[in-house]
Every structure is written in C-alpha cells, then in structure tokens.
Amino acid sequence: MIVLEKLHKTYGDGTEAVKSIDLEIKRGEFITLLGPSGCGKTTTLRLIAGLEEATGGKIWINERDVTNVDPGDRDVAMVFQSYALYPHMTALENMTLNLTVRGMSKGDAAKRAQEVAKILGIQELLDKKPGKLSGGQRQRIALGRAMVRSPVCYLMDEPLSNLDLKLREQMRTELKRLHQRDRVTTVYVTHDQAEALILSDRVVVMDKGIVQQVADPVQIYERPANEFVADFIGSPSINFMVGELTDQGPCIVGKPVGNGNGVRGSGGVTIGVRPEDVLFAAPGSGVFDGRIEFTEPYGGVVYAFVAVEGDRKVIKNRDYVVASLDLHQPITIGASVGVSFREQRINLFDANTGQALSNGR
Amino acid sequence: MRSPLRRAFDVAAVFIVALYLAPIYWVVLTSIKPTIAINSAKPVWSFEPTWEHYREAFVRFEFDRALLNSAIIVLSATFITMVLALFSSYALARMKIKGADFMSLTILSLRFMPGVVIAMPFFLMFQRLDMIDTHVGMIIIYVGFGLPFAVWLLRGFMMDIPRDVEEAARLDGLGWISIIWRIILPMSGPGIAVTAIFTFVFDWNEFLFALYITQATAVTLPIQISKMIDLYNVLWGTISGAVVMQLVPMVIVVFLLQRHMIRGLALGAVK
C-alpha cells in the first residue's frame, strides 16, 4: 500500500508542482495519474520513486516512511517514457543489473530474467543491445527490467507514448493482462485518457498540482467532480450549457431539462451533457431547437454539430452542441431538430465554482 | 554522375589535405636524407637513405631519455587529468550545484591566461618546493593547466547523456560512484576519447612550461629537440628524425582513439 500524505513539491524556481496531495493506493491496485501537461502528475510519480525530494508531507510504502529514503531502497521499479535502457549493456544485462547490484549471483539473475523474458516473449532479444532493438522491443525490455525485481510497485511514466498507435494498443492490452495476472500495485502516469480509462482500477485526475478527483473510470466519466474533470475526460468533450436552477430542477432558457438528480434550488448552474446523451427529436419538442450545421463521421459513430436556434448564448464552451449518433441514424445537414438530453446522465455544476452539485444546494 | 560542384569540392579537399601533409612528408624525407643533400641549395630528390640522424638523436642528444620522460609525464598527466575531469565534470553537469554554469566558465577562463603568466609563479613555487626539474612537478603543471579545458569539454558530453538513464540506475540501486563507473563512463566513451586526445596532444607538444621547469632529468621531447639548434648550427637532419619520432606516438594514440573521436565530435555537433 502506498500512502501520500499532504505531499508537496515546490521547485527551486518557486514553481509549485504538487500541492498537498493526499492519496491512498491500495495493494494490487492499478491507479493512473491523469491530467494535462504541467499538472504535476509526473512530479508526483517521481516523488514516489524518490527521484524528487518532497518539500512537504510524507510518503509511505507498506507502512514504511520512505520520504527520505534513496530511490534504490524504496523497492519500487520505474518504467520511463524514454525506456532509459543502458545502451552499452545487452538486454539481459539491462534486466539483471538491479538483481546483481543487490547481491544475487549472475546465474540466478539470468534465470530470473529468462522467466520474465518468456512472459513478455523477448527470449531471443536478451543478447542484443538496445540500439539493435525496435521501439516496441525496447519497451518490453524496460518492462522486463521492472518485472524481474518483483518490486512492491511499478511506477510507469507515460510508457507507451513513444510507440505508434497500433503498438500502443497492443502494449496497453499487454499491460492490462500482466496486471491482472500478477496484481502488482501500479502507479501509471499518462495524459491519454483512453489509456487511463482502459487500464485503471482508479483514476486520479490532476490539474495545477491539485487532485481534482479520484474515482473509478466509470464514475470519472459519468460523475465528474467538477467542470475541469468533465471537460478533460471524453472525446469529443462534454457539452456545457448555461442553465439556472429552479424548484422543478435545472432549466435552460426556462425549459426544464429533467430531474437533475433531484438537485433543487436557485441561481446559475452549468449543465454538462456528454455527446452520446444528446437526443434529437422533432423541432419544438426538445429543450431547445437547433440546426445541424455539419457532421464528422468517426468509425461506428457520427458527431453532429448543432447550432442553437435563436442565437442565444446557451452553449458555454463552444459554438455548437455536439451529439454523438449511430453512424446509420439518418441525419440531414441543415435540418432543424429539437435537442433534448438523457435525463439521468445530466451533470450539474455550480456556475461560479465549477464544482459538481449533488442533492441540495 | 557527380555534379561539377561536388567534384570541385573533392579537388579542393585533396588539395587541402596535401597542403597539411606536405610538411610532414618533408620532415620524414629530411630525416632520412644525408646531411649534404639536406644542406644543398637545390632540392635533392634522389639520395641514399640513411638512419644517421636517428642514431645521432639517440647517441648525442639522449633522445631515449627525453622520450621516456615525455611518456611518463604526459601519460601520467593525461590519466590523472581524465580521472579528475570525469568526476568534476559529472558533478558540474548533473548535481544541483548553484552557479554550475558560472563555475564551469570560470574554470575554463583559467585557460585563457597566457602561459607565461603562470609559468613564472610556478617556477618560483617549485623552486621553494624543490620540484624544479622533476617528473612530479611537470605532471602537476600539466594536470593543473589541462584540467579546466578537459572538465569543460567533458561536461558538454555528460550533459548529453539522458538523465533518465541515471535515474533508472538510481532506482536499480546504484550509488553515485557506481553510476559514474558503470553507466556514465561507458556512455561517455566518445567524450572521454576526445578529451583524452586533446589533453595528450597538448601535453605531448607543450614547450613553455617544460622550458621553465626542466633542466636535465625531466627534460621532455620538445625541449630536447630545441637543443638541436645551437648558436652555430641547426641540425636539420637530427631535428627531423626527432620530430618524426615525436609524431609517431601521437599518431598511434589518435589512431587508437579515432573511431571514438569521430563519433564523439559528431555527437557534440548534433547537440
């Protein structure tokens, strides 16, 4: 188990990269730190690894305070974005260095490396130097180097981002398979939400050095804690609409949009609806009317961009409401439609703070 | 078919190389010419080769001792310079030292000083310390004078080594010394080769300090060669023989390190 307690990191130049993070990572959990660049996710990972010194707070690994322990003595293994293999050593030497440094005999270390190589399908690469290997192969060696140690936890810093799309998907599946097989605690850093949602037991969404939300992927997607999380997760991104809260629930330009999870009150709210929860009906029968301006087919779905009729500034984050529709649903560009939303899937956010509203206000 | 421009470049390259090689060719030729042929007013192209000048360098000018002195002093100085430069350049390149850039430039700037400025104080100091005309004295001077440049040069190479690799080594449980020894050293091979060549060549050819500090026991090659010119005579043949012998070790060193060096120079270039 890894516990971060009020973890803080201010760099020498005054940049506050990580601001007082509290996080508990359970044994065997796959947890992803997700956020835009500069959000502090990599710094957090490096703090856990011991590659950065915390300027405040504590780090516990299996009930041991490791805040001031050397990286080599924390019993964590890291997989770097650049793989960081030793170019002058063979793959085998790369994988066994940490074992031999810790006093294991060369023979035993090699045997252990062979076992891991078999799991990763890299047996025939072991006598090659990194320079002779492809990106995907290097990635596997880097992964193997982490695995031979059987560490308390894996720390992975965007390990797939240097691979091409096909290979990335393949390795992603591989990581998932390995984790389900061994259940080694894994802290994974990425800015790719697909990776985060697919791989993780829980996702930590970060922004500006602060944890925005910690939850399982479904909840992160369906019940974001604030506008930042709602906006960051999902592609195309969520529709934010200007609304107001009434005793009947949330409304847009006076028209109720649904039950709104029982949230009642008054004042301005931001109504967040995912593209797949936007529904089309006959003009006049929806919350408001719009005109389909253009479409973007994408695989099995098509994204329809709808301009709100009457030129009201209803949409907060762009000019159109985006709807994700089945590819075969008939759509006519230029047609007028009534836009409504799947009631249970509406998210409400405080118009001022951006925080999600649950029951009552 | 090569373009005419490319051809012109090739011709120019051959010409420039020839220009550089001409003096060496001339020195080699002179070293095996009989003295009469050397001193003839018209260039003599056909002659009976002789090893007389080489013999004279050894017999009359104790060239073997100068050769040994140079070897001891320069190899020791180069080795010590490289060891010290390796650690200090790593520290300046990597450890979070306030003002590392400034420090690095200051260290290099010591090298901007004219040699004479340093040679006099060294002479006075060494006189008190009884180190005039000693191998140790010469090694100290060469290490002291060569280190700034070596540190500066090597630091550039070290900064090109990805940090991730060292961090991976730290996570693998290696300490600082092990990281330098097992990771940095092998990875900075080209940089070390280049720096070692520069240091070796500079020390091997160094004249000024050797002139001040050495007299008889620690005399190095360049000084010994200069003794072949006296008030009445310039022994061109002997000088040429000595120069050829001085060149050979340098050529060997450069050839041995050449492969690394070319990689090294390119590495610095694409930075």
XYZ file of C-alpha atoms in Angstrom:
632
model
C 0.000 0.000 0.000
C 1.241 3.464 -0.860
C 0.064 6.482 1.064
C 0.756 10.063 0.097
C 0.158 12.403 2.976
C -0.063 16.139 2.297
C 2.646 15.631 -0.294
C 4.053 18.894 -1.548
C 6.711 19.836 -4.045
C 7.984 23.317 -4.766
C 10.890 23.530 -7.183
C 13.886 25.762 -6.669
C 12.457 28.385 -9.008
C 9.310 28.641 -6.898
C 7.054 26.550 -9.135
C 4.578 24.622 -7.037
C 4.299 21.393 -8.980
C 2.397 19.364 -6.430
C 0.179 20.983 -3.841
C -0.536 18.983 -0.743
C -1.755 15.746 -2.241
C -3.460 13.094 -0.136
C -3.836 9.719 -1.779
C -4.106 6.131 -0.689
C -3.145 3.480 -3.233
C -4.304 0.010 -2.307
C -2.185 -3.088 -2.651
C -2.542 -4.562 -6.128
C -4.347 -1.552 -7.463
C -3.727 -0.057 -10.904
C -4.022 3.651 -10.416
C -3.499 6.290 -13.085
C -2.460 9.872 -12.631
C -4.139 11.709 -15.468
C -4.001 15.328 -16.459
C -2.743 17.878 -18.957
C 0.971 18.614 -19.171
C 2.230 20.552 -16.202
C -0.482 19.234 -13.898
C 2.017 17.639 -11.523
C 1.356 14.002 -12.386
C 4.923 13.165 -13.359
C 6.305 15.065 -10.384
C 4.033 13.043 -8.108
C 5.328 9.830 -9.645
C 8.931 10.964 -9.293
C 8.280 11.848 -5.674
C 7.056 8.313 -5.055
C 10.132 6.985 -6.860
C 12.407 9.194 -4.798
C 13.827 10.971 -7.824
C 12.482 14.244 -6.450
C 12.672 15.327 -2.850
C 9.377 16.296 -1.288
C 9.298 19.797 0.147
C 6.423 18.835 2.418
C 4.365 15.859 3.502
C 5.158 12.181 3.705
C 5.255 9.099 1.520
C 4.512 5.694 2.995
C 5.166 2.440 1.184
C 3.860 -0.606 3.019
C 3.664 1.242 6.328
C 7.277 2.416 5.974
C 8.008 6.117 5.831
C 10.169 6.417 2.704
C 10.020 10.193 2.342
C 13.782 10.496 2.781
C 14.808 7.056 1.555
C 17.019 6.672 -1.511
C 15.234 5.591 -4.711
C 17.193 2.347 -4.773
C 15.978 1.408 -1.305
C 12.290 2.011 -1.822
C 11.712 -1.271 -3.602
C 9.876 0.380 -6.464
C 10.586 -0.142 -10.158
C 10.052 2.513 -12.764
C 9.355 2.325 -16.472
C 10.391 5.520 -18.213
C 8.831 7.180 -21.227
C 12.224 7.065 -22.944
C 12.747 3.479 -21.701
C 16.076 4.666 -20.224
C 17.870 1.441 -21.050
C 21.626 1.250 -20.592
C 22.846 1.446 -24.207
C 26.171 -0.264 -23.538
C 24.606 -3.337 -21.960
C 22.724 -6.208 -23.525
C 19.034 -6.616 -22.834
C 19.879 -9.340 -20.340
C 22.366 -7.114 -18.511
C 19.825 -4.329 -18.520
C 17.308 -6.590 -16.868
C 19.640 -8.170 -14.342
C 21.676 -5.172 -13.193
C 19.359 -4.399 -10.309
C 19.446 -8.020 -9.164
C 23.224 -8.351 -9.250
C 23.654 -4.984 -7.547
C 21.561 -6.386 -4.723
C 23.855 -9.368 -4.426
C 22.099 -12.029 -6.486
C 24.502 -14.286 -8.387
C 24.754 -13.741 -12.129
C 23.378 -17.219 -12.834
C 20.302 -16.780 -10.647
C 19.691 -13.315 -12.043
C 19.892 -14.601 -15.603
C 17.476 -17.409 -14.764
C 15.023 -14.913 -13.302
C 15.404 -12.695 -16.385
C 14.725 -15.706 -18.629
C 11.460 -16.392 -16.804
C 10.325 -12.805 -17.240
C 11.514 -12.755 -20.860
C 9.309 -15.765 -21.516
C 6.243 -13.978 -20.153
C 6.996 -10.959 -22.347
C 8.042 -13.000 -25.383
C 11.509 -11.450 -25.595
C 13.740 -14.507 -25.034
C 15.503 -14.117 -28.354
C 16.342 -10.447 -27.677
C 18.278 -10.963 -24.486
C 21.760 -10.890 -26.001
C 21.077 -7.780 -28.091
C 21.940 -4.231 -27.158
C 19.154 -1.623 -27.075
C 20.490 0.099 -30.195
C 19.628 -3.003 -32.210
C 16.043 -3.179 -30.968
C 12.861 -1.538 -32.203
C 10.829 0.817 -30.036
C 8.368 -1.878 -29.081
C 11.114 -4.312 -28.191
C 12.896 -1.722 -26.067
C 9.633 -1.063 -24.309
C 9.368 -4.739 -23.431
C 12.923 -4.841 -22.144
C 12.211 -1.808 -19.983
C 9.108 -3.532 -18.700
C 11.103 -6.693 -18.115
C 13.704 -4.779 -16.142
C 10.962 -3.618 -13.805
C 9.358 -7.055 -13.568
C 12.440 -9.118 -12.685
C 12.714 -7.273 -9.425
C 9.253 -8.238 -8.184
C 9.014 -4.812 -6.562
C 6.353 -3.514 -4.209
C 5.076 -1.372 -7.001
C 5.606 -0.335 -10.608
C 5.833 3.321 -11.455
C 5.170 3.997 -15.106
C 5.758 7.375 -16.672
C 3.869 7.511 -19.966
C 5.486 4.235 -21.004
C 3.531 3.887 -24.233
C 3.657 7.405 -25.594
C 6.710 6.770 -27.807
C 5.041 3.888 -29.624
C 2.925 4.136 -32.728
C -0.815 3.739 -32.360
C -1.062 0.064 -33.247
C 1.779 -0.973 -30.988
C 0.491 1.238 -28.219
C -2.860 -0.525 -28.233
C -1.110 -3.873 -28.253
C 1.107 -2.955 -25.296
C -1.851 -1.475 -23.471
C -3.608 -4.806 -23.659
C -0.387 -6.494 -22.597
C -0.091 -4.252 -19.538
C -3.670 -4.996 -18.603
C -3.062 -8.728 -18.978
C 0.109 -8.589 -16.893
C -1.571 -6.621 -14.175
C -4.493 -8.986 -13.977
C -2.051 -11.878 -13.840
C 0.327 -10.547 -11.169
C -1.702 -7.833 -9.425
C 1.345 -5.732 -8.651
C 0.478 -2.258 -7.427
C 0.966 0.101 -10.350
C 1.045 3.872 -10.496
C 0.699 4.941 -14.088
C 1.114 8.431 -15.457
C -0.483 9.440 -18.723
C -2.153 12.315 -20.469
C -4.045 9.856 -22.653
C -7.496 9.428 -21.184
C -8.159 6.285 -23.203
C -5.184 4.578 -21.537
C -6.323 5.792 -18.157
C -9.896 4.643 -18.555
C -8.976 1.269 -20.056
C -6.198 0.272 -17.685
C -7.090 1.687 -14.327
C -8.890 0.469 -11.279
C -8.987 4.078 -10.233
C -8.077 7.317 -11.959
C -6.611 10.371 -10.262
C -7.350 13.444 -12.337
C -4.927 16.257 -11.604
C -4.683 19.874 -12.611
C -2.280 22.590 -11.491
C -0.742 20.333 -8.877
C -4.056 19.559 -7.232
C -6.034 16.322 -7.262
C -9.365 17.083 -8.899
C -10.984 13.712 -8.480
C -10.111 10.160 -7.513
C -12.601 7.571 -8.700
C -13.055 4.526 -10.851
C -13.123 5.127 -14.619
C -16.901 4.843 -14.931
C -17.520 7.376 -12.219
C -14.865 9.725 -13.571
C -16.660 9.646 -16.885
C -20.243 9.698 -15.707
C -19.999 11.700 -12.489
C -17.081 14.120 -12.816
C -16.371 16.062 -9.652
C -16.061 19.386 -11.380
C -16.078 21.112 -14.732
C -12.366 20.512 -15.253
C -12.699 16.744 -14.969
C -15.865 16.740 -17.068
C -14.122 18.712 -19.778
C -10.817 16.850 -19.692
C -12.354 13.397 -19.944
C -14.264 12.359 -23.030
C -13.819 12.939 -26.717
C -15.420 14.943 -28.184
C -15.599 16.818 -24.929
C -18.723 17.322 -22.894
C -21.306 19.999 -23.787
C -21.526 22.722 -21.164
C -24.713 24.746 -21.242
C -25.774 27.809 -19.317
C -28.715 26.952 -17.087
C -30.496 28.020 -13.968
C -31.719 26.024 -11.044
C -35.384 26.139 -10.068
C -37.702 24.266 -7.721
C -38.536 21.984 -10.660
C -34.886 21.248 -11.318
C -32.392 22.626 -13.808
C -33.674 24.630 -16.779
C -32.230 26.040 -19.950
C -33.847 29.286 -21.051
C -36.786 28.495 -18.790
C -37.306 24.985 -20.089
C -36.714 22.154 -17.664
C -34.085 19.682 -18.848
C -35.037 16.894 -16.486
C -34.960 15.833 -12.946
C -31.293 16.771 -12.466
C -30.739 14.064 -9.834
C -33.098 15.826 -7.528
C -30.988 18.936 -7.261
C -33.196 21.887 -6.467
C -32.532 25.478 -5.604
C -31.913 28.706 -7.387
C -29.191 30.568 -9.243
C -26.976 29.779 -12.198
C -25.716 26.327 -12.993
C -23.648 24.792 -15.718
C -25.311 21.801 -17.276
C -22.957 19.191 -18.614
C -24.122 16.592 -21.133
C -21.904 14.077 -22.918
C -22.328 13.976 -26.726
C -23.818 10.468 -26.576
C -26.523 11.703 -24.190
C -27.786 14.333 -26.595
C -31.044 13.266 -28.252
C -32.729 14.589 -31.362
C -36.488 14.943 -31.654
C -38.946 16.859 -33.800
C -38.447 20.640 -33.727
C -40.314 22.210 -30.848
C -40.404 19.077 -28.749
C -36.936 19.357 -27.210
C -35.347 21.678 -24.666
C -34.385 23.997 -27.476
C -34.298 23.891 -31.269
C -31.150 23.745 -33.296
C -29.868 23.347 -36.830
C -27.460 20.616 -37.825
C -24.523 22.538 -39.249
C -22.143 19.737 -40.131
C -21.148 16.206 -39.203
C -17.949 14.284 -38.550
C -18.147 10.541 -39.163
C -15.760 8.630 -36.920
C -15.803 4.861 -37.189
C -19.083 3.489 -35.894
C -20.433 6.858 -34.814
C -21.043 10.234 -36.323
C -20.691 13.532 -34.487
C -23.350 16.087 -35.338
C -22.700 19.766 -34.618
C -25.880 21.638 -33.856
C -26.163 25.436 -33.722
C -28.744 26.682 -31.289
C -31.595 28.498 -32.974
C -32.489 31.983 -31.814
C -28.815 32.783 -31.393
C -28.834 32.509 -27.648
C -25.535 32.012 -25.852
C -26.668 28.680 -24.496
C -23.519 26.680 -25.137
C -20.795 27.659 -22.762
C -17.653 26.024 -24.104
C -18.119 26.269 -27.879
C -20.458 27.337 -30.654
C -22.283 24.044 -31.105
C -23.944 21.291 -29.177
C -22.149 18.126 -30.174
C -24.158 14.940 -30.431
C -22.712 11.500 -30.925
C -25.051 9.400 -33.024
C -25.157 5.969 -34.528
C -23.495 6.000 -37.937
C -26.682 4.795 -39.605
C -29.048 7.234 -37.971
C -30.402 9.391 -40.785
C -29.246 12.988 -40.441
C -29.780 15.818 -42.860
C -27.343 18.680 -42.745
C -29.233 21.923 -42.429
C -32.244 20.237 -40.843
C -33.876 21.674 -37.741
C -34.094 19.404 -34.732
C -35.363 19.567 -31.195
C -32.467 18.949 -28.830
C -33.040 17.121 -25.563
C -30.896 15.143 -23.146
C -30.862 11.805 -21.394
C -32.208 12.863 -18.015
C -30.243 10.588 -15.711
C -26.967 11.429 -17.398
C -27.063 15.165 -16.876
C -24.336 16.638 -14.685
C -24.810 19.902 -12.851
C -22.017 22.213 -11.825
C -22.020 25.357 -9.777
C -21.755 28.185 -12.299
C -19.278 30.036 -10.101
C -17.045 27.373 -8.582
C -17.363 24.718 -11.270
C -17.898 22.061 -8.613
C -20.436 19.297 -9.254
C -23.765 19.705 -7.491
C -25.278 16.744 -5.792
C -28.516 16.737 -3.867
C -29.481 20.086 -2.424
C -27.599 23.270 -2.688
C 27.411 11.178 -62.131
C 28.763 13.653 -59.643
C 27.921 17.295 -60.038
C 30.735 19.660 -61.054
C 30.392 21.498 -57.752
C 30.850 18.256 -55.850
C 33.883 17.491 -57.984
C 35.360 20.888 -57.238
C 34.884 20.221 -53.536
C 36.670 16.901 -53.871
C 39.592 18.500 -55.635
C 39.743 21.224 -53.014
C 39.667 18.625 -50.242
C 42.545 16.703 -51.776
C 44.477 19.935 -52.172
C 43.925 20.958 -48.542
C 44.904 17.521 -47.238
C 48.040 17.625 -49.387
C 48.821 21.060 -48.040
C 48.630 19.755 -44.482
C 50.586 16.615 -45.213
C 53.357 18.349 -47.166
C 55.415 19.484 -44.153
C 55.126 16.035 -42.581
C 56.240 14.465 -45.826
C 59.131 16.920 -45.986
C 60.177 16.207 -42.390
C 60.114 12.459 -42.973
C 62.115 12.915 -46.144
C 64.662 15.175 -44.453
C 65.085 12.723 -41.592
C 66.497 10.105 -43.947
C 68.476 12.407 -46.231
C 72.213 12.592 -45.922
C 73.313 15.924 -44.424
C 74.889 17.003 -47.703
C 71.602 16.528 -49.517
C 69.777 18.477 -46.824
C 72.143 21.406 -46.998
C 72.280 21.544 -50.780
C 70.990 24.785 -52.263
C 68.763 22.990 -54.763
C 66.268 20.432 -53.514
C 67.692 16.948 -53.914
C 65.175 14.282 -54.863
C 67.314 11.253 -55.272
C 69.626 10.146 -52.473
C 70.788 7.154 -50.490
C 68.514 6.946 -47.389
C 70.350 6.998 -44.081
C 69.418 6.331 -40.449
C 72.328 8.506 -39.326
C 70.124 11.320 -37.976
C 68.091 8.952 -35.839
C 71.278 7.451 -34.442
C 72.622 10.895 -33.709
C 69.440 11.898 -31.865
C 69.874 8.934 -29.550
C 73.622 8.992 -29.130
C 74.378 12.667 -28.984
C 71.134 14.030 -27.581
C 69.980 11.209 -25.257
C 66.702 11.099 -27.116
C 65.673 7.886 -25.376
C 65.656 9.639 -22.029
C 63.582 12.528 -23.351
C 61.212 10.042 -24.914
C 60.847 8.181 -21.630
C 60.423 11.436 -19.685
C 57.733 12.625 -22.056
C 55.994 9.274 -21.906
C 55.988 9.198 -18.097
C 54.946 12.806 -17.657
C 52.359 13.014 -20.419
C 50.709 9.649 -19.828
C 50.505 10.251 -16.083
C 49.241 13.776 -16.564
C 46.639 12.655 -19.104
C 45.454 9.814 -16.886
C 45.186 11.986 -13.778
C 43.527 14.787 -15.747
C 40.952 12.362 -17.127
C 40.111 10.829 -13.757
C 39.699 14.215 -12.099
C 37.853 15.656 -15.087
C 35.456 12.713 -15.150
C 34.274 13.284 -11.607
C 34.263 17.064 -11.620
C 32.584 17.354 -14.998
C 29.920 14.911 -13.864
C 29.346 16.966 -10.747
C 29.125 20.181 -12.763
C 26.873 18.606 -15.370
C 24.462 16.843 -13.087
C 24.416 17.642 -9.438
C 22.304 20.566 -8.409
C 25.132 22.980 -7.765
C 24.300 26.646 -7.584
C 26.086 28.531 -10.338
C 27.418 25.416 -12.083
C 27.440 27.244 -15.419
C 29.305 30.185 -13.997
C 31.734 27.903 -12.216
C 32.357 25.965 -15.393
C 33.120 29.098 -17.373
C 35.356 30.437 -14.622
C 37.290 27.198 -14.632
C 37.671 27.380 -18.391
C 38.707 31.019 -18.268
C 41.809 29.991 -16.304
C 42.896 28.549 -19.595
C 42.626 31.953 -21.299
C 45.634 33.195 -19.368
C 48.874 33.316 -21.334
C 51.182 30.501 -20.285
C 53.984 32.830 -19.301
C 51.792 34.409 -16.635
C 51.512 31.028 -14.965
C 54.968 29.754 -15.773
C 56.810 32.338 -13.654
C 54.878 31.790 -10.402
C 55.132 28.051 -10.954
C 58.872 28.377 -11.333
C 59.164 30.321 -8.076
C 56.904 27.946 -6.190
C 58.644 24.890 -7.487
C 61.984 26.376 -6.548
C 60.889 26.574 -2.916
C 59.302 23.169 -3.054
C 62.374 21.682 -4.656
C 60.346 20.420 -7.579
C 62.242 22.041 -10.399
C 63.265 19.500 -12.987
C 61.169 16.691 -11.522
C 58.602 14.453 -13.183
C 56.098 15.137 -10.412
C 56.456 18.859 -10.908
C 55.770 18.566 -14.618
C 52.800 16.288 -14.044
C 51.312 18.753 -11.569
C 51.672 21.613 -14.034
C 50.170 19.658 -16.909
C 47.267 18.414 -14.811
C 46.666 21.893 -13.474
C 46.793 23.513 -16.873
C 44.934 20.784 -18.742
C 42.133 20.175 -16.268
C 39.991 23.267 -16.956
C 39.618 22.504 -20.620
C 39.113 18.793 -20.003
C 36.383 19.496 -17.431
C 34.657 21.934 -19.703
C 34.795 19.637 -22.718
C 33.705 16.543 -20.853
C 30.886 18.402 -19.124
C 29.357 19.094 -22.528
C 29.339 15.397 -23.332
C 27.955 14.456 -19.930
C 25.104 16.867 -20.314
C 24.096 14.999 -23.458
C 23.633 11.745 -21.563
C 19.916 11.366 -20.873
C 19.061 11.900 -17.230
C 16.539 9.096 -17.361
C 19.301 6.553 -17.695
C 20.946 7.691 -14.495
C 17.632 7.797 -12.725
C 16.952 4.259 -13.854
C 20.330 3.331 -12.389
C 19.482 5.013 -9.109
C 16.258 3.017 -8.961
C 18.271 -0.089 -9.761
C 20.138 0.583 -6.549
C 23.409 2.031 -7.831
C 25.195 4.680 -5.788
C 26.889 7.750 -7.253
C 30.270 6.117 -7.703
C 28.734 3.038 -9.329
C 26.647 5.221 -11.605
C 29.735 7.068 -12.812
C 31.741 3.861 -13.137
C 29.160 1.541 -14.658
C 26.851 3.895 -16.538
C 28.403 7.289 -17.194
C 31.903 6.095 -18.027
C 30.854 3.600 -20.720
C 28.279 6.007 -22.118
C 30.692 8.912 -22.386
C 33.296 6.899 -24.279
C 33.401 9.327 -27.229
C 33.695 12.341 -24.950
C 36.441 10.691 -22.963
C 38.303 9.764 -26.154
C 38.107 13.302 -27.493
C 39.131 14.869 -24.210
C 41.975 12.396 -23.726
C 43.304 13.106 -27.214
C 43.218 16.851 -26.705
C 44.909 16.547 -23.327
C 47.530 14.109 -24.581
C 48.370 16.101 -27.688
C 48.612 19.358 -25.792
C 50.884 17.932 -23.114
C 52.958 15.993 -25.611
C 53.745 19.132 -27.604
C 53.944 21.544 -24.677
C 57.090 23.655 -24.716
C 56.876 26.703 -22.496
C 56.415 25.130 -19.051
C 58.899 22.425 -19.866
C 61.381 25.102 -20.805
C 60.994 26.842 -17.444
C 60.784 23.854 -15.187
C 63.022 21.184 -16.670
C 66.798 21.238 -16.934
C 68.263 17.783 -17.263
C 66.467 14.930 -15.510
C 62.903 15.672 -16.528
C 63.544 17.155 -19.940
C 60.765 16.399 -22.408
C 60.869 15.849 -26.155
C 60.129 19.384 -27.382
C 62.870 20.800 -25.150
C 65.341 18.178 -26.221
C 64.582 18.877 -29.851
C 65.128 22.580 -29.309
C 68.607 21.752 -28.067
C 69.443 20.557 -31.538
C 69.600 24.171 -32.547
C 72.627 25.894 -31.106
C 74.476 29.108 -31.684
C 76.351 27.878 -34.730
C 74.316 25.057 -36.101
C 70.836 23.908 -36.991
C 70.930 20.127 -37.235
C 68.055 19.796 -39.669
C 68.503 16.068 -40.145
C 68.596 15.279 -36.435
C 65.682 17.610 -35.751
C 63.647 15.927 -38.479
C 64.438 12.468 -37.120
C 63.428 13.582 -33.636
C 60.240 15.192 -34.911
C 59.273 12.003 -36.724
C 59.812 10.038 -33.531
C 57.776 12.590 -31.602
C 54.993 12.287 -34.124
C 54.716 8.514 -34.059
C 53.240 8.074 -30.543
C 50.756 10.835 -31.248
C 49.656 9.214 -34.466
C 49.264 5.893 -32.652
C 47.167 7.452 -29.888
C 44.960 9.296 -32.338
C 44.509 6.184 -34.466
C 43.584 4.088 -31.459
C 41.008 6.606 -30.290
C 39.990 7.783 -33.732
C 36.810 5.760 -34.087
C 35.533 7.068 -30.777
C 36.761 10.522 -31.564
C 34.858 10.886 -34.820
C 31.699 9.647 -33.156
C 32.464 11.988 -30.302
C 32.914 15.078 -32.404
C 29.719 14.336 -34.305
C 27.882 13.771 -31.037
C 28.844 17.203 -29.857
C 27.854 18.699 -33.177
C 24.275 17.497 -33.363
C 23.512 18.700 -29.876
